[in-house]
XYZ file of C-alpha atoms in Angstrom:
760
model
C 0.000 0.000 0.000
C 3.004 2.305 0.462
C 2.980 3.442 -3.172
C -0.683 4.403 -2.839
C -0.361 6.369 0.393
C -1.553 9.636 -1.161
C -5.040 9.831 -2.679
C -6.635 12.716 -4.557
C -10.339 13.425 -4.161
C -11.593 15.747 -6.853
C -14.676 17.875 -6.224
C -16.190 20.576 -4.058
C -19.102 19.233 -2.033
C -19.968 17.399 1.132
C -19.641 14.139 -0.780
C -15.945 14.779 -1.348
C -15.300 15.834 2.255
C -17.078 12.664 3.460
C -14.901 10.543 1.143
C -11.833 12.309 2.499
C -12.841 11.657 6.110
C -13.465 7.972 5.304
C -10.126 7.499 3.510
C -8.242 9.344 6.256
C -9.304 6.675 8.771
C -7.148 4.053 7.059
C -3.795 3.799 8.896
C -1.887 3.209 5.664
C -3.116 6.444 4.048
C -0.458 9.160 4.458
C -2.292 12.036 2.816
C -5.781 12.812 1.488
C -5.760 15.712 -0.967
C -9.023 17.512 -1.733
C -8.841 19.337 -5.075
C -11.576 21.808 -5.948
C -12.731 25.395 -5.760
C -12.350 25.581 -1.969
C -9.148 26.457 -0.187
C -8.087 25.356 3.280
C -10.486 26.290 6.071
C -9.426 26.646 9.696
C -12.795 25.289 10.807
C -11.980 21.874 9.301
C -8.366 21.219 10.231
C -7.275 17.568 9.949
C -3.831 15.979 10.268
C -4.221 13.862 7.124
C -6.536 15.961 4.917
C -5.245 18.866 2.854
C -7.379 21.280 0.803
C -6.055 22.462 -2.557
C -7.597 25.326 -4.521
C -7.635 23.980 -8.079
C -10.455 24.639 -10.536
C -8.633 24.478 -13.848
C -10.488 22.213 -16.260
C -7.807 20.868 -18.618
C -6.580 17.328 -17.922
C -2.838 18.244 -17.987
C -3.487 20.729 -15.193
C -5.142 18.033 -13.081
C -2.410 15.502 -13.766
C 0.350 17.951 -12.845
C -1.464 18.973 -9.661
C -1.974 15.366 -8.535
C 1.592 14.296 -9.278
C 2.919 17.337 -7.464
C 1.267 16.009 -4.271
C 2.480 12.422 -4.950
C -1.092 11.169 -5.562
C -1.032 7.794 -7.317
C -4.779 7.255 -7.298
C -7.882 9.427 -7.369
C -11.616 9.490 -6.749
C -13.619 11.794 -9.030
C -16.756 13.212 -7.438
C -18.517 15.496 -9.965
C -20.313 14.054 -12.982
C -19.181 17.003 -15.137
C -15.536 15.944 -14.950
C -16.449 12.333 -15.724
C -18.370 13.505 -18.797
C -15.187 15.336 -19.897
C -13.336 11.988 -19.688
C -10.980 12.995 -16.881
C -10.977 9.405 -15.571
C -9.540 8.018 -18.810
C -6.914 10.756 -18.993
C -5.773 10.125 -15.416
C -5.441 6.388 -16.092
C -3.402 7.047 -19.223
C -1.095 9.170 -17.044
C -0.602 6.226 -14.669
C -3.005 7.409 -11.954
C -5.503 4.735 -10.886
C -8.992 6.183 -10.769
C -12.482 5.599 -9.335
C -14.683 6.851 -12.155
C -15.829 5.565 -15.581
C -14.869 6.794 -19.036
C -16.932 9.504 -20.742
C -18.443 6.881 -23.063
C -19.932 4.964 -20.124
C -20.674 8.172 -18.227
C -23.438 8.747 -20.801
C -25.591 6.709 -18.418
C -25.870 9.983 -16.506
C -24.866 12.730 -18.921
C -27.522 11.829 -21.533
C -30.953 11.047 -20.065
C -32.508 10.316 -23.471
C -29.809 7.734 -24.164
C -30.239 6.209 -20.684
C -34.027 5.941 -20.951
C -33.712 4.329 -24.376
C -31.232 1.819 -22.936
C -33.551 0.936 -20.037
C -36.304 0.152 -22.534
C -33.939 -1.843 -24.772
C -32.849 -3.953 -21.782
C -36.494 -4.349 -20.664
C -35.713 -2.752 -17.320
C -38.875 -1.568 -15.515
C -38.970 2.229 -15.791
C -41.715 4.873 -16.092
C -42.765 5.631 -19.659
C -41.159 8.773 -21.112
C -41.280 10.761 -24.355
C -38.497 13.030 -25.604
C -38.901 16.388 -27.398
C -36.360 18.554 -29.193
C -37.722 21.787 -27.733
C -39.672 22.954 -24.720
C -42.426 24.296 -27.004
C -42.950 20.830 -28.460
C -43.045 19.345 -24.953
C -45.622 21.904 -23.772
C -47.790 21.333 -26.838
C -47.703 17.577 -26.258
C -48.983 17.976 -22.691
C -51.737 20.398 -23.741
C -52.879 18.556 -26.880
C -53.038 15.181 -25.150
C -54.662 16.632 -22.034
C -52.163 14.808 -19.858
C -53.110 14.719 -16.209
C -50.849 16.305 -13.637
C -48.406 15.815 -12.045
C -45.873 15.218 -14.806
C -42.098 14.829 -14.484
C -40.068 17.018 -16.839
C -36.350 16.386 -17.294
C -33.521 18.050 -19.127
C -31.404 15.512 -20.955
C -28.012 16.893 -19.911
C -26.113 17.487 -16.663
C -27.686 20.142 -14.452
C -26.025 19.654 -11.087
C -29.004 17.763 -9.696
C -31.443 20.522 -10.748
C -32.599 19.057 -14.076
C -35.755 17.296 -12.851
C -38.970 19.199 -12.076
C -42.329 17.809 -10.990
C -45.080 19.959 -12.537
C -48.414 19.865 -10.705
C -50.554 22.231 -12.803
C -50.604 24.537 -15.835
C -49.349 27.466 -13.799
C -46.174 25.560 -12.867
C -45.805 24.452 -16.485
C -45.831 28.095 -17.605
C -43.415 29.061 -14.827
C -40.959 26.369 -15.945
C -41.302 27.597 -19.528
C -39.836 30.963 -18.484
C -36.746 29.167 -17.160
C -36.250 26.445 -19.776
C -37.799 27.628 -23.066
C -34.551 29.185 -24.308
C -32.464 26.120 -23.397
C -31.372 23.545 -25.943
C -33.205 20.232 -25.930
C -33.989 17.505 -25.876
C -36.388 17.335 -22.930
C -38.196 14.367 -21.439
C -41.751 14.072 -20.153
C -41.986 11.094 -17.804
C -44.892 9.439 -16.023
C -45.116 10.530 -12.399
C -44.897 7.915 -9.681
C -46.092 8.420 -6.113
C -43.942 6.335 -3.813
C -40.611 6.197 -2.023
C -37.261 6.733 -3.733
C -34.154 4.746 -2.857
C -30.503 5.202 -3.764
C -28.789 1.953 -4.696
C -24.986 2.267 -5.047
C -22.760 -0.368 -6.629
C -18.970 -0.249 -6.838
C -17.784 -2.157 -9.903
C -14.908 -2.926 -12.194
C -14.456 -5.241 -15.174
C -14.937 -8.489 -13.251
C -16.620 -7.848 -9.909
C -19.017 -5.614 -8.062
C -19.821 -4.642 -4.482
C -23.271 -3.565 -3.388
C -23.012 -0.719 -0.887
C -25.529 -0.058 1.901
C -28.893 1.185 0.669
C -29.736 4.826 1.339
C -32.383 7.439 0.689
C -32.081 11.072 -0.398
C -34.694 13.627 0.712
C -35.289 15.837 -2.307
C -37.964 18.322 -1.234
C -36.853 21.673 0.158
C -39.267 21.908 3.076
C -40.620 19.711 5.874
C -43.265 17.070 5.116
C -41.807 16.842 1.589
C -43.177 20.196 0.492
C -41.683 22.797 -1.837
C -39.394 22.569 -4.858
C -37.546 19.403 -5.801
C -34.055 20.687 -4.930
C -32.537 17.321 -4.037
C -29.981 16.689 -1.337
C -31.743 18.139 1.721
C -30.668 15.112 3.736
C -30.143 11.383 3.680
C -30.598 8.279 5.807
C -28.945 4.881 5.798
C -30.387 2.305 5.906
C -33.917 3.394 4.955
C -37.121 1.632 6.062
C -39.674 -0.015 3.727
C -37.070 -2.116 1.896
C -37.395 -5.908 1.826
C -35.362 -8.917 0.741
C -37.720 -9.377 -2.195
C -36.949 -5.783 -3.250
C -33.224 -6.631 -3.263
C -33.878 -9.729 -5.353
C -36.005 -7.743 -7.796
C -33.301 -5.099 -8.283
C -30.605 -7.732 -8.725
C -32.521 -9.731 -11.348
C -34.533 -7.088 -13.217
C -32.316 -4.004 -13.075
C -28.724 -4.505 -11.950
C -27.912 -7.730 -13.835
C -28.933 -6.471 -17.301
C -27.096 -3.191 -16.723
C -23.890 -4.922 -15.616
C -24.056 -7.263 -18.594
C -24.458 -4.306 -20.977
C -21.576 -2.388 -19.349
C -19.235 -5.365 -19.662
C -20.265 -5.969 -23.277
C -19.345 -2.353 -24.074
C -15.925 -2.886 -22.549
C -15.283 -6.026 -24.596
C -16.411 -4.365 -27.837
C -14.094 -1.379 -27.389
C -11.187 -3.376 -25.881
C -10.769 -0.652 -23.281
C -10.516 -0.315 -19.534
C -13.899 -1.235 -18.142
C -16.196 0.624 -15.834
C -14.223 1.274 -12.648
C -16.328 3.360 -10.336
C -19.755 3.810 -8.813
C -23.025 2.980 -10.506
C -25.923 4.711 -8.770
C -29.451 3.435 -9.364
C -32.220 5.878 -8.536
C -35.156 3.601 -7.721
C -38.832 4.270 -7.132
C -41.013 1.894 -5.108
C -44.694 2.492 -5.809
C -47.870 0.536 -6.438
C -46.274 -0.373 -9.795
C -43.447 -2.147 -7.964
C -39.773 -1.181 -8.253
C -38.737 0.926 -11.242
C -35.497 2.542 -12.337
C -35.812 6.330 -12.576
C -32.209 7.210 -13.410
C -28.616 6.067 -13.374
C -25.705 8.160 -12.138
C -22.039 7.290 -12.564
C -20.695 8.641 -9.270
C -21.458 8.732 -5.573
C -24.680 10.498 -4.625
C -24.657 13.669 -2.564
C -25.682 13.551 0.314
C -26.164 9.758 0.294
C -22.388 9.253 0.384
C -22.193 11.047 3.720
C -24.647 8.489 5.142
C -23.329 5.345 3.427
C -19.697 5.770 4.476
C -20.613 6.141 8.170
C -23.070 3.228 8.219
C -20.437 0.540 8.757
C -16.837 0.330 9.906
C -14.751 -0.922 6.985
C -11.533 0.215 5.331
C -13.160 2.345 2.635
C -9.814 3.482 1.282
C -8.754 -0.134 0.569
C -12.102 -0.937 -1.059
C -11.991 2.148 -3.301
C -8.351 1.581 -4.245
C -9.135 -2.037 -5.152
C -11.871 -0.756 -7.469
C -9.555 1.852 -9.016
C -7.006 -0.902 -9.794
C -9.658 -3.256 -11.239
C -9.058 -5.958 -8.610
C -12.474 -6.323 -6.950
C -12.902 -9.990 -7.903
C -9.480 -10.957 -6.570
C -10.199 -9.343 -3.189
C -13.969 -9.702 -2.733
C -15.213 -12.206 -5.305
C -17.402 -11.489 -8.311
C -20.248 -10.187 -6.141
C -20.052 -8.837 -2.598
C -22.436 -6.931 -0.345
C -21.465 -4.442 2.359
C -24.367 -4.046 4.790
C -25.119 -1.173 7.117
C -24.453 -2.027 10.760
C -25.423 1.398 12.143
C -28.081 4.008 11.432
C -26.963 7.327 9.970
C -28.836 10.621 9.676
C -27.546 13.435 7.453
C -29.038 16.930 7.134
C -28.054 19.740 4.780
C -27.647 23.330 6.007
C -28.843 25.921 3.496
C -29.846 29.571 3.403
C -33.511 30.296 4.158
C -33.979 31.437 0.559
C -32.469 28.239 -0.949
C -32.452 27.228 -3.820
C -31.608 30.894 -4.390
C -29.387 32.874 -4.260
C -26.876 31.276 -6.578
C -24.104 33.607 -5.441
C -22.467 33.027 -2.020
C -24.093 34.881 0.866
C -22.834 35.529 4.402
C -22.854 32.589 6.794
C -22.918 33.059 10.556
C -22.130 29.996 12.624
C -20.711 29.368 16.050
C -20.192 26.071 17.858
C -20.469 26.323 21.634
C -19.301 22.743 22.259
C -16.099 22.769 20.219
C -12.572 23.987 20.827
C -12.174 27.353 19.092
C -14.978 26.586 16.641
C -13.057 23.623 15.178
C -15.819 21.443 13.700
C -13.793 18.242 13.526
C -15.688 15.499 15.384
C -12.881 14.785 17.861
C -13.419 18.248 19.315
C -17.186 17.916 19.719
C -18.934 16.488 22.777
C -20.277 13.504 20.811
C -17.718 11.965 18.379
C -20.536 10.174 16.510
C -21.779 13.605 15.388
C -19.884 15.419 12.636
C -20.071 18.586 10.610
C -19.147 18.025 6.954
C -18.096 20.887 4.719
C -20.246 21.633 1.699
C -20.116 24.829 -0.327
C -18.644 26.910 2.508
C -15.899 29.448 1.845
C -13.637 31.321 4.241
C -12.625 34.845 3.294
C -8.795 34.786 3.013
C -8.637 38.385 4.239
C -10.817 37.813 7.303
C -10.807 34.454 9.104
C -14.185 35.054 10.742
C -15.970 35.972 7.503
C -17.725 32.994 5.919
C -19.861 32.772 2.797
C -21.753 29.976 1.123
C -24.363 29.018 -1.445
C -26.330 25.883 -2.168
C -25.799 23.152 0.410
C -23.307 24.876 2.684
C -22.750 22.317 5.455
C -23.989 18.889 6.474
C -24.478 17.459 9.935
C -24.112 13.708 10.342
C -25.010 11.546 13.333
C -24.677 7.816 13.910
C -26.696 5.569 16.249
C -27.709 2.000 16.954
C -31.286 2.821 15.922
C -32.959 5.464 13.734
C -34.263 7.206 16.860
C -30.854 7.275 18.518
C -29.238 8.773 15.412
C -31.957 11.438 15.293
C -31.807 12.362 18.980
C -28.006 12.595 18.844
C -28.422 14.999 15.947
C -31.013 17.100 17.779
C -28.975 17.198 20.983
C -25.733 18.128 19.239
C -27.403 20.783 17.086
C -28.379 22.674 20.226
C -24.689 23.509 20.572
C -24.747 25.692 17.444
C -26.055 29.131 16.649
C -26.317 29.943 12.948
C -28.340 31.739 10.283
C -29.030 28.648 8.159
C -32.059 26.439 7.567
C -32.253 22.680 8.235
C -35.013 20.103 7.663
C -35.441 18.570 11.103
C -38.080 16.064 9.949
C -35.569 13.921 8.021
C -35.567 10.705 10.032
C -34.588 7.103 9.459
C -37.668 5.408 10.872
C -40.905 4.604 9.011
C -43.672 7.210 9.095
C -46.418 4.632 8.622
C -47.124 1.037 9.596
C -47.003 0.014 5.943
C -43.538 1.497 5.451
C -42.451 -0.533 8.491
C -43.239 -3.589 6.368
C -46.785 -4.324 7.565
C -49.849 -3.934 5.343
C -52.722 -4.974 7.601
C -55.395 -4.075 5.082
C -54.009 -6.070 2.166
C -53.486 -9.075 4.454
C -56.991 -8.777 5.892
C -58.570 -8.620 2.430
C -56.545 -11.625 1.266
C -57.477 -13.712 4.310
C -61.155 -12.760 4.054
C -61.320 -13.717 0.389
C -59.579 -17.015 1.150
C -61.971 -17.887 3.994
C -65.274 -16.919 2.388
C -66.328 -20.565 2.244
C -64.969 -21.422 5.698
C -66.394 -20.730 9.142
C -64.885 -20.044 12.538
C -67.643 -21.912 14.332
C -68.834 -25.511 14.435
C -71.821 -27.258 16.007
C -71.717 -29.022 19.363
C -74.037 -31.596 20.865
C -76.180 -29.110 22.812
C -76.719 -26.874 19.773
C -74.594 -24.077 21.234
C -71.857 -23.122 18.794
C -68.173 -23.366 19.602
C -65.925 -20.574 18.362
C -62.162 -20.324 18.198
C -59.540 -17.697 17.652
C -55.820 -17.903 16.948
C -53.206 -15.162 17.268
C -49.673 -14.368 18.407
C -47.790 -11.497 19.973
C -45.444 -10.844 17.065
C -42.698 -8.296 17.556
C -43.863 -7.289 21.039
C -41.762 -10.252 22.195
C -38.631 -8.277 21.223
C -39.265 -5.993 24.199
C -38.905 -8.827 26.735
C -35.522 -8.327 28.383
C -36.043 -9.644 31.931
C -37.608 -12.855 33.335
C -40.688 -10.992 34.604
C -41.345 -9.726 31.085
C -42.070 -13.297 29.956
C -44.833 -13.498 32.556
C -46.256 -10.242 31.225
C -46.333 -11.736 27.721
C -48.420 -14.648 29.029
C -51.047 -12.149 30.258
C -50.833 -10.381 26.894
C -51.565 -13.552 24.944
C -54.336 -14.781 27.243
C -56.158 -11.441 27.364
C -55.805 -10.816 23.649
C -57.367 -14.169 22.778
C -60.071 -13.741 25.420
C -61.069 -10.377 23.986
C -61.121 -11.757 20.456
C -63.502 -14.534 21.528
C -65.795 -12.132 23.386
C -65.910 -9.918 20.291
C -67.072 -13.057 18.485
C -69.769 -13.550 21.206
C -68.185 -16.469 23.054
C -66.821 -17.167 26.567
C -63.383 -18.829 26.597
C -63.279 -22.408 27.820
C -59.982 -23.942 26.594
C -56.742 -22.998 24.869
C -53.514 -24.328 23.398
C -50.204 -22.503 23.143
C -47.167 -22.532 20.872
C -43.736 -21.142 21.670
C -41.162 -20.970 18.864
C -37.560 -20.089 19.775
C -34.261 -19.590 18.013
C -32.637 -21.712 20.705
C -34.073 -23.363 23.783
C -34.184 -21.154 26.879
C -35.345 -23.085 29.973
C -35.839 -19.902 32.016
C -37.925 -18.186 29.346
C -40.008 -21.280 28.643
C -40.674 -21.985 32.304
C -41.594 -18.406 33.199
C -43.914 -18.009 30.226
C -45.703 -21.362 30.504
C -45.990 -21.047 34.275
C -47.624 -17.631 33.971
C -49.928 -18.820 31.184
C -51.029 -21.803 33.252
C -51.787 -19.442 36.144
C -53.916 -17.239 33.881
C -55.895 -20.255 32.706
C -56.502 -21.507 36.270
C -57.658 -18.096 37.513
C -60.196 -17.762 34.691
C -61.263 -21.440 34.574
C -59.939 -22.015 31.098
C -58.493 -25.461 30.377
C -54.918 -25.419 29.068
C -55.171 -28.475 26.835
C -51.529 -28.550 25.786
C -49.334 -26.913 23.214
C -46.303 -27.067 20.984
C -42.703 -25.995 21.421
C -40.345 -25.624 18.465
C -36.704 -24.624 17.975
C -36.196 -22.932 14.584
C -32.761 -21.264 14.351
C -33.117 -20.514 10.632
C -36.542 -18.916 10.993
C -36.244 -16.980 14.267
C -33.514 -14.376 14.791
C -30.753 -15.059 17.319
C -32.126 -14.803 20.855
C -35.648 -14.312 19.559
C -38.910 -16.161 20.067
C -42.609 -15.978 19.230
C -45.623 -17.078 21.262
C -48.989 -17.974 19.785
C -52.219 -19.363 21.111
C -55.497 -20.881 20.032
C -58.514 -20.349 22.289
C -61.855 -22.130 22.064
C -65.080 -20.853 23.552
C -68.795 -21.515 23.701
C -71.213 -19.013 22.263
C -72.697 -16.598 24.800
C -76.388 -17.616 25.023
C -77.674 -14.064 25.516
C -75.976 -12.960 22.285
C -77.128 -15.784 20.026
C -79.902 -13.587 18.701
C -79.629 -9.811 18.894
C -81.559 -7.006 17.260
C -80.437 -5.451 13.991
C -78.685 -2.118 13.862
C -80.886 0.949 13.922
C -80.461 4.650 13.400
C -79.297 6.192 16.666
C -77.584 3.144 18.164
C -74.690 4.171 20.406
C -71.035 3.229 20.153
C -69.774 2.681 23.707
C -66.002 2.491 24.229
C -63.726 1.170 26.957
C -60.184 2.483 27.395
C -57.020 0.570 26.586
C -53.970 0.713 28.807
C -51.321 1.071 26.128
C -50.653 -0.272 22.649
C -51.842 -3.740 23.775
C -50.399 -6.085 21.125
C -50.441 -4.099 17.876
C -48.119 -1.708 16.082
C -44.884 -3.120 17.493
C -43.274 -3.660 14.091
C -43.465 0.110 13.691
C -42.012 0.590 17.159
C -39.145 -1.833 16.545
C -38.293 -0.207 13.210
C -37.807 3.067 15.092
C -36.065 2.083 18.321
C -33.643 -0.620 19.372
C -35.098 -2.653 22.284
C -32.038 -1.859 24.403
C -32.643 1.922 24.328
C -36.349 1.914 25.240
C -35.787 1.845 28.988
C -33.604 4.963 28.809
C -36.242 7.072 27.027
C -38.575 9.003 29.310
C -42.160 9.782 28.303
C -44.118 11.708 30.961
C -47.616 10.208 31.009
C -50.586 11.787 32.735
C -52.395 8.444 32.761
C -49.711 6.299 34.399
C -46.838 6.366 36.882
C -44.706 4.603 34.298
C -42.427 6.963 32.397
C -39.877 4.628 30.831
C -40.928 4.056 27.229
C -39.927 0.386 27.587
C -42.227 -0.107 30.587
C -45.055 1.766 28.860
C -44.799 -0.407 25.754
C -44.576 -3.627 27.775
C -47.838 -2.882 29.651
C -49.952 -6.072 29.356
C -53.077 -6.203 27.254
C -56.228 -5.354 29.231
C -59.010 -7.957 29.489
C -62.620 -6.885 28.864
C -64.167 -10.083 30.186
C -65.367 -8.599 33.490
C -66.801 -5.526 31.792
C -68.783 -7.714 29.401
C -70.103 -9.787 32.348
C -71.342 -6.597 34.003
C -73.026 -5.456 30.812
C -74.879 -8.747 30.326
C -75.847 -8.975 33.996
C -77.507 -5.571 33.593
C -79.627 -6.942 30.755
C -77.768 -4.984 28.061
C -77.019 -7.105 25.028
C -74.616 -5.511 22.533
C -75.578 -5.776 18.885
C -71.954 -5.825 17.794
C -68.590 -5.927 19.591
C -65.140 -4.886 18.373
C -61.738 -5.644 19.869
C -59.393 -2.882 18.685
C -56.339 -4.736 17.335
C -54.668 -4.859 13.905
C -55.812 -2.010 11.683
C -56.142 0.387 14.578
C -59.170 2.120 15.985
C -60.622 3.443 12.768
C -60.558 0.266 10.699
C -61.550 -2.139 13.481
C -64.711 -0.187 14.172
C -65.566 0.241 10.494
C -65.218 -3.513 9.912
C -68.347 -3.938 12.040
C -70.342 -2.563 9.109
C -68.416 -4.061 6.198
C -71.466 -6.133 5.116
C -73.987 -3.436 6.034
C -74.601 -0.880 3.297
C -77.563 0.750 5.081
C -75.689 2.275 8.018
C -72.593 4.334 8.736
C -70.481 5.024 11.799
C -70.205 8.583 13.042
C -67.262 8.791 15.440
C -66.749 11.714 17.787
C -62.976 12.041 18.108
C -63.495 14.857 20.597
C -65.343 12.542 23.001
C -62.137 11.398 24.699
C -58.709 12.758 25.445
C -55.992 11.118 23.409
C -53.437 9.418 25.715
C -50.188 11.320 26.183
C -48.198 8.541 24.486
C -49.719 9.276 21.078
C -49.121 12.998 21.517
C -45.478 12.153 22.222
C -45.319 9.999 19.080
C -46.709 12.856 16.991
C -44.423 15.529 18.409
C -41.186 13.518 18.594
C -41.516 10.980 15.774
C -43.509 13.046 13.244
C -46.138 10.310 12.988
C -49.386 11.636 11.562
C -52.701 11.285 13.384
C -54.244 9.433 10.435
C -51.374 6.922 10.226
C -51.670 6.230 13.958
C -55.469 5.864 13.864
C -55.125 3.073 11.310
C -52.407 1.314 13.353
C -52.889 1.876 17.084
C -55.934 1.717 19.333
C -55.465 5.415 20.267
C -56.641 4.715 23.803
C -59.745 2.708 22.838
C -59.464 -1.011 23.575
C -62.983 -2.390 23.194
C -66.239 -1.184 21.639
C -69.893 -2.196 21.959
C -72.769 -1.093 19.743
C -75.742 -0.594 22.074
C -79.382 0.143 21.265
C -80.528 3.651 22.080
C -83.013 2.507 24.743
C -80.358 0.630 26.761
C -77.587 3.203 26.424
C -77.976 4.706 29.909
C -78.132 1.232 31.480
C -74.930 0.338 29.646
C -73.077 3.345 31.017
C -74.300 2.528 34.539
C -73.174 -1.107 34.220
C -69.755 0.009 32.954
C -69.280 2.872 35.391
C -66.254 1.177 37.009
C -64.572 0.731 33.609
C -64.498 4.404 32.483
C -66.830 3.795 29.547
C -67.985 6.666 27.311
C -69.972 7.293 24.158
C -67.632 7.281 21.176
C -70.224 7.842 18.469
C -73.468 6.708 16.871
C -74.877 4.571 14.079
C -76.744 6.544 11.431
C -78.669 5.414 8.396
C -77.103 6.361 5.103
C -79.007 9.098 3.322
C -79.429 8.459 -0.373
């Protein structure tokens, strides 16, 4: 490695500074030389990194500059220099290089060519049409009455500003003022509503390495509002990505592209593609599609990717530059993220304007003499990365900047930890810049956490239309059964007593399900599936479950125990149960729904057993006990204790209701699908009536307010996932409503809404 001790990184942005910081960590690297339009800056002093002011375009100038600093290999950041074939010229001068030739860089520099190639290779991609002028493009949209939004792209390199989403005719006219005089061609592409992902691959002639998946936040303002500026922040790894998504990309997108790239190399008998291939992917209801290809590291995704795992990035990049990936890593290798990273861009309030540098005021209270290097900050897992920030050579305290001026980067064991580290560290700065604080690495909906309750429910219902959950017994009373498990709530069990709590969870959940089906529980069976056998866990859980059954006179008929190391994660387990009950005689025949019937609700005492996949995609189980949530409703304030609160049973409340002569017409246990969908399922086969819920009839528990304020979870997303403080619901006739409230007075019941007839 001695002959490669000095590396040149060419470019001006946060991407290049992040690459420099990553390469500087390698003990064998003697010097990292950043070449671009920024000179040295006293705010970013580093023993190994040197800044060189060099913005001459000609290749001989670059070669001389690199050789003067003893650089024997280089990483090219900007796509403009790759399009000018700087990579080829450096290689011909004996400097190994991460970056493809200009011929292969057309995958980014010519969008019309790239889109045509995607179609030729049968790669899934949104349909697009090209036009030689903006007038022709505008006429096409108007004459064909295309619906908005539409995606309009310039074919050439625009520094990440060549894609605009047009939502109406007014925006189309506004864009015309900016682009009409520009040379074409232009592309009009079908709009997709979904989530974008950045898929980076490092490749050479014979091998490739998949880098950790990331996501770029492109909208200027919070909640993804405002212009599509790109680069407002990044996360790694992102939620809502599955193994099947990886397989789809590998087979349908990456493989045909790699085959084409290698065929081009063979045809031209030239050095192959040595560099980064960036796939801009969209995941929507159409599946995964390729939106664009870039031929360099993304900015700011690079800042997130490089901090997501501890590897020798300098060695990996040098191996790519030398064309030796297969010798060192095999023909295909995958580097996975082992940590969560959050990156946020710092911009002027008026961004994306002005284009010219404007004054920047920034002061770090927690650093030594405003040195932003991470070793001088209170938390070394938080860093400030230099973007387009300039220091006035005549006045050290005078700073200017334009575009994305700085980046903050934080690393954590969970998305929430990375975010809170960022928020805490940012309090140590005063500045005149703008930052999107809502860029987070956790899912903002249950579905993006990998759970689609509604699709699963519809599938199961359609599959069971001919089946029944009840069967006849000898005394003509029906027997009913229910089966369920605790899912990812088991991940929160960290102490022996937590296993006992899970037994109460399972028993009460099944009991409530049976009561909602109008049956009293009489017997049950259990199943416990573990990665490896744990005598303590098994004994504590089964002992507590047996106790629950004895106390409520439910026969524990037996069960099943399984060890499945390839199915269950290390240290993990799942518990499931099947409960059988006899139909409640008083509810065998109840009156039909009528206009004015009341919806009576009983409170929950936490999340019960639903929504934990969302929770576990946000937090690591080990950090939950250190997070404090002040609840008005409970003495518990550790988030771990709050989330482990056992499921409440509504058996006694239902006894009291029946003993008072009040017979519910329908009953709902608020579980998967949340409050809103569980209640509405009561009427899924009733087209005559509708539910009118009064959301103001109860005070939302503090926990959900905390979720909204600290996790940016929307009220609507939570209502379709969590019980929102409502655990059980009865539909009661109007004439027995007062009796129902009296019977349930010890259970804090209230009127949640009414049943109304639909008006035609």
